[in-house]
Short mmCIF file of C-alpha atoms in Angstrom, two decimals:
data_model
loop_
_atom_site.label_atom_id
_atom_site.label_comp_id
_atom_site.label_asym_id
_atom_site.label_seq_id
_atom_site.Cartn_x
_atom_site.Cartn_y
_atom_site.Cartn_z
CA MET A 1 0.00 0.00 0.00
CA SER A 2 1.50 3.35 -1.04
CA SER A 3 2.02 6.25 1.34
CA ASP A 4 -0.61 8.25 -0.54
CA GLU A 5 -3.19 5.59 0.25
CA ASN A 6 -2.28 5.88 3.94
CA THR A 7 -2.86 9.62 4.01
CA ILE A 8 -5.84 10.82 6.02
CA SER A 9 -7.22 14.32 5.68
CA GLN A 10 -9.18 16.08 8.42
CA HIS A 11 -12.51 17.75 7.71
CA TRP A 12 -14.44 19.80 10.25
CA MET A 13 -18.21 20.15 10.49
CA VAL A 14 -19.05 23.75 11.37
CA SER A 15 -22.46 22.88 12.80
CA LYS A 16 -20.96 20.58 15.43
CA ILE A 17 -18.25 23.10 16.24
CA PHE A 18 -20.97 25.67 16.92
CA LEU A 19 -22.87 23.12 19.03
CA SER A 20 -19.73 22.45 21.07
CA TYR A 21 -19.34 26.19 21.67
CA LEU A 22 -22.98 26.45 22.76
CA ILE A 23 -22.40 23.65 25.27
CA ALA A 24 -19.30 25.40 26.62
CA VAL A 25 -21.20 28.68 27.02
CA THR A 26 -24.14 26.95 28.72
CA GLY A 27 -21.87 25.17 31.20
CA SER A 28 -20.00 28.41 31.90
CA PHE A 29 -23.18 30.43 32.47
CA CYS A 30 -24.55 27.75 34.79
CA THR A 31 -21.29 27.79 36.75
CA ILE A 32 -21.43 31.58 37.13
CA GLN A 33 -24.91 31.36 38.65
CA LEU A 34 -24.00 28.48 40.96
CA MET A 35 -20.84 30.13 42.28
CA GLU A 36 -22.75 33.32 43.05
CA LYS A 37 -25.18 31.18 45.02
CA TRP A 38 -22.17 29.54 46.70
CA ARG A 39 -21.02 32.94 48.00
CA SER A 40 -24.25 33.50 49.90
CA ALA A 41 -24.52 29.93 51.24
CA ILE A 42 -23.84 29.59 54.97
CA GLU A 43 -23.88 25.88 55.73
CA THR A 44 -20.72 23.91 54.89
CA ARG A 45 -22.81 21.14 53.35
CA ASP A 46 -24.59 23.60 51.05
CA LYS A 47 -21.28 25.10 49.97
CA PHE A 48 -19.87 21.67 49.16
CA ILE A 49 -22.93 20.68 47.12
CA LEU A 50 -22.87 23.95 45.17
CA LEU A 51 -19.14 23.63 44.54
CA LEU A 52 -19.62 20.06 43.31
CA LEU A 53 -22.49 21.10 41.04
CA SER A 54 -20.37 23.96 39.70
CA SER A 55 -17.55 21.51 38.96
CA VAL A 56 -19.89 19.19 37.09
CA ALA A 57 -21.45 22.12 35.21
CA LEU A 58 -18.09 23.52 34.08
CA GLY A 59 -15.84 20.45 34.05
CA GLY A 60 -18.41 17.86 33.06
CA CYS A 61 -20.78 19.83 30.83
CA GLY A 62 -18.91 22.92 29.68
CA ILE A 63 -15.60 21.13 29.05
CA TRP A 64 -15.95 17.34 28.87
CA SER A 65 -19.23 17.27 26.93
CA MET A 66 -17.96 20.05 24.71
CA HIS A 67 -14.81 17.97 24.11
CA PHE A 68 -16.65 14.89 22.84
CA THR A 69 -19.05 16.95 20.79
CA GLY A 70 -16.04 18.71 19.27
CA MET A 71 -14.29 15.39 18.66
CA ASN A 72 -17.25 14.32 16.56
CA ALA A 73 -16.98 17.53 14.56
CA LEU A 74 -13.85 15.97 13.04
CA GLU A 75 -14.12 13.60 10.08
CA LEU A 76 -11.14 11.47 9.10
CA VAL A 77 -11.27 10.95 5.33
CA ARG A 78 -9.02 8.73 3.21
CA ASP A 79 -7.93 9.69 -0.28
CA ASP A 80 -10.58 7.45 -1.81
CA GLY A 81 -13.29 9.38 0.06
CA THR A 82 -13.91 6.78 2.74
CA VAL A 83 -14.87 8.33 6.08
CA LEU A 84 -13.40 6.39 8.99
CA THR A 85 -15.65 5.45 11.89
CA VAL A 86 -14.34 6.72 15.23
CA ASP A 87 -15.42 5.12 18.50
CA PHE A 88 -14.23 5.73 22.06
CA GLU A 89 -12.91 3.26 24.61
CA ALA A 90 -15.21 3.35 27.64
CA GLY A 91 -12.62 3.17 30.43
CA LEU A 92 -10.49 6.07 29.22
CA THR A 93 -13.60 8.09 28.40
CA ILE A 94 -14.98 7.78 31.93
CA LEU A 95 -11.54 8.46 33.41
CA SER A 96 -11.29 11.63 31.33
CA LEU A 97 -14.62 12.81 32.79
CA ILE A 98 -13.35 12.24 36.33
CA CYS A 99 -10.16 14.18 35.57
CA ALA A 100 -12.08 17.13 34.13
CA VAL A 101 -14.52 17.39 37.04
CA GLY A 102 -11.81 16.74 39.64
CA GLY A 103 -9.42 19.33 38.21
CA VAL A 104 -12.12 21.97 38.00
CA PHE A 105 -13.34 21.14 41.53
CA VAL A 106 -9.87 21.70 43.01
CA GLY A 107 -9.43 24.81 40.88
CA LEU A 108 -12.74 26.31 41.98
CA LYS A 109 -11.99 25.46 45.60
CA ILE A 110 -8.68 27.32 45.47
CA ALA A 111 -9.91 30.30 43.46
CA SER A 112 -13.04 30.72 45.59
CA ALA A 113 -10.76 31.73 48.48
CA ASP A 114 -9.99 34.98 46.62
CA PRO A 115 -10.43 37.72 49.26
CA PHE A 116 -12.49 40.01 47.04
CA PHE A 117 -14.81 37.19 45.98
CA LEU A 118 -15.35 36.03 49.56
CA GLU A 119 -16.40 39.45 50.83
CA LEU A 120 -20.08 39.94 50.13
CA GLU A 121 -20.14 43.32 51.85
CA GLN A 122 -18.93 46.30 49.87
CA GLU A 123 -17.48 47.93 52.99
CA LYS A 124 -15.14 45.00 53.64
CA ARG A 125 -13.90 45.09 50.05
CA LYS A 126 -13.10 48.77 50.59
CA ASN A 127 -11.01 47.88 53.63
CA ILE A 128 -9.01 45.42 51.54
CA LEU A 129 -8.40 48.14 48.97
CA VAL A 130 -7.32 50.58 51.69
CA LYS A 131 -4.61 48.16 52.80
CA ASP A 132 -3.35 47.83 49.23
CA LEU A 133 -3.35 51.63 48.82
CA ALA A 134 -1.08 52.12 51.83
CA THR A 135 1.98 52.55 49.60
CA THR A 136 0.41 55.30 47.49
CA ALA A 137 2.33 58.59 47.61
CA MET A 138 0.52 61.62 49.04
CA SER A 139 1.16 63.52 45.81
CA ASP A 140 -0.92 60.89 44.02
CA VAL A 141 -3.69 60.82 46.62
CA VAL A 142 -4.78 64.37 45.77
CA ASN A 143 -4.99 63.47 42.08
CA LYS A 144 -8.47 62.09 41.49
CA GLN A 145 -7.65 60.43 38.18
CA LYS A 146 -4.56 58.69 39.51
CA VAL A 147 -6.40 57.46 42.59
CA ALA A 148 -9.35 56.22 40.54
CA LYS A 149 -7.05 54.40 38.13
CA ARG A 150 -5.02 52.84 40.93
CA ILE A 151 -8.12 51.70 42.81
CA LYS A 152 -9.55 50.03 39.73
CA LEU A 153 -6.23 48.33 38.98
CA ILE A 154 -5.94 47.09 42.55
CA ALA A 155 -9.54 45.90 42.57
CA LEU A 156 -9.16 43.93 39.36
CA PHE A 157 -5.54 42.80 39.27
CA SER A 158 -4.12 42.61 42.80
CA ARG A 159 -3.93 39.48 44.94
CA LEU A 160 -4.26 37.04 42.04
CA PRO A 161 -2.24 34.01 43.28
CA ARG A 162 -5.35 32.08 44.33
CA ILE A 163 -7.05 32.70 41.00
CA ALA A 164 -3.89 31.71 39.12
CA GLY A 165 -3.49 28.62 41.31
CA GLY A 166 -7.07 27.62 40.66
CA GLY A 167 -6.56 28.17 36.95
CA LEU A 168 -3.46 25.95 37.04
CA PHE A 169 -5.28 23.01 38.61
CA ALA A 170 -8.26 23.43 36.28
CA ALA A 171 -5.91 23.57 33.28
CA VAL A 172 -4.14 20.38 34.36
CA GLY A 173 -7.47 18.60 34.72
CA VAL A 174 -8.63 19.83 31.32
CA LEU A 175 -5.39 18.85 29.58
CA VAL A 176 -5.35 15.37 31.10
CA MET A 177 -9.00 14.96 30.11
CA HIS A 178 -8.33 16.18 26.58
CA TYR A 179 -5.42 13.91 25.77
CA LEU A 180 -7.01 10.92 27.51
CA GLY A 181 -10.04 11.53 25.32
CA MET A 182 -7.86 11.57 22.23
CA MET A 183 -6.13 8.36 23.33
CA ALA A 184 -9.58 6.81 23.79
CA GLN A 185 -10.23 7.04 20.03
CA ARG A 186 -10.66 3.70 18.30
CA THR A 187 -10.40 3.79 14.53
CA GLN A 188 -8.35 2.49 11.61
CA ALA A 189 -5.59 5.03 12.02
CA SER A 190 -2.55 5.81 14.10
CA MET A 191 -2.30 9.20 15.77
CA THR A 192 0.85 11.31 16.02
CA LEU A 193 1.11 14.41 18.21
CA THR A 194 3.27 17.40 17.30
CA ALA A 195 5.26 18.33 20.41
CA GLY A 196 5.37 22.05 19.65
CA VAL A 197 1.61 22.31 19.24
CA VAL A 198 1.10 20.30 22.44
CA VAL A 199 3.24 22.82 24.34
CA VAL A 200 1.22 25.68 22.85
CA SER A 201 -2.03 23.97 23.87
CA VAL A 202 -0.70 23.62 27.44
CA LEU A 203 0.06 27.35 27.60
CA ILE A 204 -3.31 28.22 26.09
CA ALA A 205 -5.05 25.98 28.63
CA PHE A 206 -3.35 27.67 31.58
CA PHE A 207 -3.90 31.24 30.42
CA THR A 208 -7.49 30.68 29.30
CA ALA A 209 -8.39 28.84 32.52
CA THR A 210 -6.86 31.64 34.59
CA ALA A 211 -8.66 34.26 32.49
CA ALA A 212 -11.96 32.42 32.92
CA PHE A 213 -11.45 32.23 36.69
CA TRP A 214 -10.49 35.91 36.79
CA ILE A 215 -13.78 36.77 35.10
CA LEU A 216 -15.71 34.49 37.44
CA PHE A 217 -14.07 35.41 40.74
CA ARG A 218 -12.93 39.00 40.24
CA ALA A 219 -14.59 40.91 37.40
CA LEU A 220 -18.11 39.74 38.22
CA THR A 221 -17.51 40.48 41.91
CA PHE A 222 -17.34 44.21 41.21
CA PHE A 223 -20.13 44.31 38.62
CA GLN A 224 -22.76 42.11 40.23
CA ASP A 225 -25.75 44.00 38.85
CA SER A 226 -24.85 43.53 35.20
CA GLU A 227 -26.70 40.59 33.65
CA LEU A 228 -25.21 41.53 30.30
CA LEU A 229 -21.73 41.10 31.77
CA ARG A 230 -22.68 37.64 33.05
CA LEU A 231 -23.78 36.61 29.58
CA GLY A 232 -20.71 38.19 28.01
CA SER A 233 -18.50 36.42 30.54
CA ALA A 234 -20.06 33.07 29.65
CA LEU A 235 -19.47 33.78 25.96
CA VAL A 236 -15.81 34.61 26.64
CA MET A 237 -15.37 31.54 28.84
CA GLY A 238 -16.87 29.44 26.05
CA ILE A 239 -14.27 30.82 23.65
CA ALA A 240 -11.54 29.95 26.17
CA VAL A 241 -12.78 26.37 26.53
CA CYS A 242 -13.09 25.84 22.78
CA GLY A 243 -9.74 27.50 22.15
CA THR A 244 -8.05 25.02 24.47
CA HIS A 245 -9.81 22.06 22.86
CA TYR A 246 -9.26 22.89 19.22
CA SER A 247 -5.65 23.95 19.73
CA GLY A 248 -5.07 20.53 21.29
CA MET A 249 -6.83 18.85 18.39
CA GLY A 250 -4.51 20.71 16.04
CA ALA A 251 -1.57 18.76 17.48
CA ALA A 252 -2.84 15.47 16.04
CA SER A 253 -2.19 13.99 12.62
CA TYR A 254 -3.49 10.62 11.44
CA THR A 255 -2.19 7.86 9.18
CA PHE A 256 -4.31 4.95 7.97
CA VAL A 257 -3.51 1.61 9.60
CA GLU A 258 -5.72 -1.45 9.30
CA ASN A 259 -5.76 -2.05 13.06
CA GLY A 260 -4.69 1.41 14.09
CA MET A 261 -5.74 2.58 17.55
CA GLY A 262 -6.85 -0.69 19.09
CA SER A 263 -10.12 -2.55 19.11
CA GLY A 264 -10.29 -4.23 22.54
CA GLY A 265 -12.52 -3.31 25.45
CA VAL A 266 -15.96 -1.72 25.66
CA HIS A 267 -16.56 1.06 23.15
CA PHE A 268 -18.89 4.02 22.86
CA LYS A 269 -20.04 4.75 19.33
CA GLY A 270 -18.78 8.17 18.30
CA SER A 271 -22.14 9.52 17.18
CA GLN A 272 -23.88 8.15 20.26
CA ALA A 273 -21.24 9.66 22.54
CA ALA A 274 -21.76 13.07 20.97
CA ILE A 275 -25.54 12.88 21.35
CA LEU A 276 -25.35 11.72 24.96
CA ALA A 277 -22.74 14.35 25.83
CA SER A 278 -24.55 17.27 24.21
CA HIS A 279 -28.08 16.40 25.27
CA GLY A 280 -27.04 15.28 28.74
CA SER A 281 -25.04 18.42 29.46
CA LEU A 282 -27.78 20.77 28.29
CA LEU A 283 -30.41 18.92 30.32
CA PHE A 284 -28.19 18.92 33.40
CA CYS A 285 -27.61 22.66 33.17
CA TYR A 286 -31.32 23.24 32.59
CA TRP A 287 -32.38 21.32 35.70
CA VAL A 288 -29.65 22.83 37.86
CA MET A 289 -30.58 26.35 36.78
CA THR A 290 -34.25 25.60 37.39
CA TRP A 291 -33.43 24.34 40.88
CA SER A 292 -31.28 27.40 41.58
CA VAL A 293 -34.01 29.84 40.56
CA ALA A 294 -36.74 27.89 42.36
CA SER A 295 -34.74 27.69 45.61
CA SER A 296 -34.04 31.43 45.49
CA VAL A 297 -37.73 32.17 44.98
CA ARG A 298 -38.64 29.85 47.87
CA ASN A 299 -36.18 31.67 50.13
CA ILE A 300 -37.71 35.03 49.24
CA VAL A 301 -41.23 33.70 49.84
CA SER A 302 -40.13 32.23 53.17
CA MET A 303 -38.58 35.52 54.30
CA THR A 304 -41.68 37.45 53.25
CA SER A 305 -43.90 34.98 55.11
CA ASN A 306 -41.80 35.26 58.26
CA LEU A 307 -41.91 39.05 58.18
CA SER A 308 -45.67 38.89 57.68
CA LYS A 309 -46.07 36.63 60.72
CA ILE A 310 -43.89 38.93 62.81
CA SER A 311 -45.91 41.97 61.75
CA LYS A 312 -49.15 40.26 62.80
CA ARG A 313 -47.80 39.44 66.24
CA ASP A 314 -45.94 42.72 66.64
CA PRO A 315 -46.78 45.51 64.15
CA GLY A 316 -43.44 47.15 64.86
CA GLY A 317 -41.45 43.95 64.47
CA PRO A 318 -40.31 44.31 60.84
CA ARG A 319 -39.45 47.95 61.49
CA LYS A 320 -37.30 46.91 64.46
CA ILE A 321 -35.44 44.45 62.25
CA VAL A 322 -34.80 47.10 59.60
CA VAL A 323 -33.76 49.67 62.21
CA GLY A 324 -31.42 47.14 63.79
CA GLN A 325 -29.81 46.41 60.43
CA ALA A 326 -29.50 50.14 59.74
CA LYS A 327 -27.80 50.72 63.10
CA ALA A 328 -25.39 47.87 62.46
CA THR A 329 -24.53 49.35 59.07
CA GLU A 330 -24.10 52.81 60.61
CA ASN A 331 -21.75 51.46 63.28
CA SER A 332 -19.73 49.68 60.61
CA MET A 333 -19.46 52.89 58.58
CA ARG A 334 -18.37 54.88 61.64
CA ALA A 335 -15.69 52.33 62.43
CA SER A 336 -14.49 52.50 58.83
CA GLU A 337 -14.42 56.31 58.96
CA ASN A 338 -12.38 56.20 62.17
CA ASN A 339 -9.91 53.84 60.54
CA GLY A 340 -9.74 56.11 57.52
CA THR A 341 -9.10 59.14 59.74
CA LYS A 342 -6.26 57.35 61.50
CA ALA A 343 -4.76 56.28 58.19
CA SER A 344 -5.04 59.84 56.87
CA ALA A 345 -3.37 61.25 59.99
CA ALA A 346 -0.56 58.73 59.70
CA GLY A 347 -0.05 59.68 56.08
CA GLN A 348 0.35 63.40 56.71
CA VAL A 349 3.86 64.76 56.31
CA SER A 350 5.47 66.55 59.25
CA VAL A 351 7.57 69.55 58.22
CA GLY A 352 9.35 71.76 60.81
CA GLY A 353 7.30 70.30 63.63
CA THR A 354 3.97 71.14 61.94
CA ARG A 355 1.71 68.90 59.89
CA ALA A 356 1.29 69.68 56.23
CA THR A 357 -1.40 68.24 54.03
CA GLY A 358 -2.01 68.61 50.35
CA PRO A 359 -3.89 71.75 49.32
CA HIS A 360 -6.74 69.60 48.15
CA GLY A 361 -6.56 66.98 50.91
CA SER A 362 -10.27 66.96 51.69
CA ASN A 363 -11.19 66.95 48.03
CA GLY A 364 -8.77 64.08 47.49
CA ARG A 365 -10.48 62.07 50.22
CA LYS A 366 -13.90 62.80 48.75
CA SER A 367 -12.71 61.78 45.31
CA SER A 368 -11.22 58.58 46.67
CA GLU A 369 -14.41 57.84 48.58
CA SER A 370 -16.53 58.28 45.48
CA VAL A 371 -14.31 55.87 43.59
CA PHE A 372 -14.53 53.38 46.47
CA ASN A 373 -18.30 53.53 46.23
CA GLU A 374 -18.05 52.37 42.64
CA VAL A 375 -16.38 49.13 43.74
#
């Protein structure tokens, strides 16, 4: 058999590529909603369940299901026009799912410890920013634009080791899943990987996973009211997931061999695997999102019912609760102002035994405070 007869060309089906992207976006959007619910959960058990569901949504649906749908977007065609049938070995396929979910679970666990993401209260996030602004020169403090720029940079790009660490573990899980999935292929061909492209895919996986976690745990933390940003973030995360997958697929080349990639063991039919992966992931995300919305509505109804019962027993009860919360907030603000006053006094420059402040010191503080309110 000549070398030309052994040549296999790769053809991609655009419709399945788009479907794989849709799956990645759906899994990402579901994960965003679940992790926001995780932030407000109190019980350790609830947090664990939500973290596990998030891992399955992103690692299992958004990444693993997207992977096998994307694998079926590839057709291996011989020179005579014969399209090779590609199946998947069951053991490696299941192992790849475990690796994807496990890697994402560890990654989410690490990244969720990000200090800005953990703090639900805006005032506490301000205190974190104040600590990071301690090294700012007084000449810069009176400049509103410089302060605003520095605050935004600190808010978005400081203290990133946890996010990067989470991205690293998620990337490792995704890469192991990806190449196990490629090794699970069973067809009449041998596969060769190009080392340089594999290295590039590793780098892409790390940077895209870190970028996705940065969006999830940092950017969305400071723009919680923007539903459009949530959707846009899911679209970007979907691009990151697909970019990792298809760059890894680009490392493979195939040559026809009669008994190429093995035939033993239990197999999943390629087309069936794609259908199960795509339909299963979309249904999972649908039911999880439905549960998330329904549980939130039930909590609101329960709170409203409790307030109604309190008001019947004691007409001033709800007002007392609100007043108590207002007083607690006021005390917190006063404590923060006292801390800010002390920090401001410590930052004043002593010249000739007298204290000197910038000519626009009070305006600088007001400007800084207004910028703080934005974050």
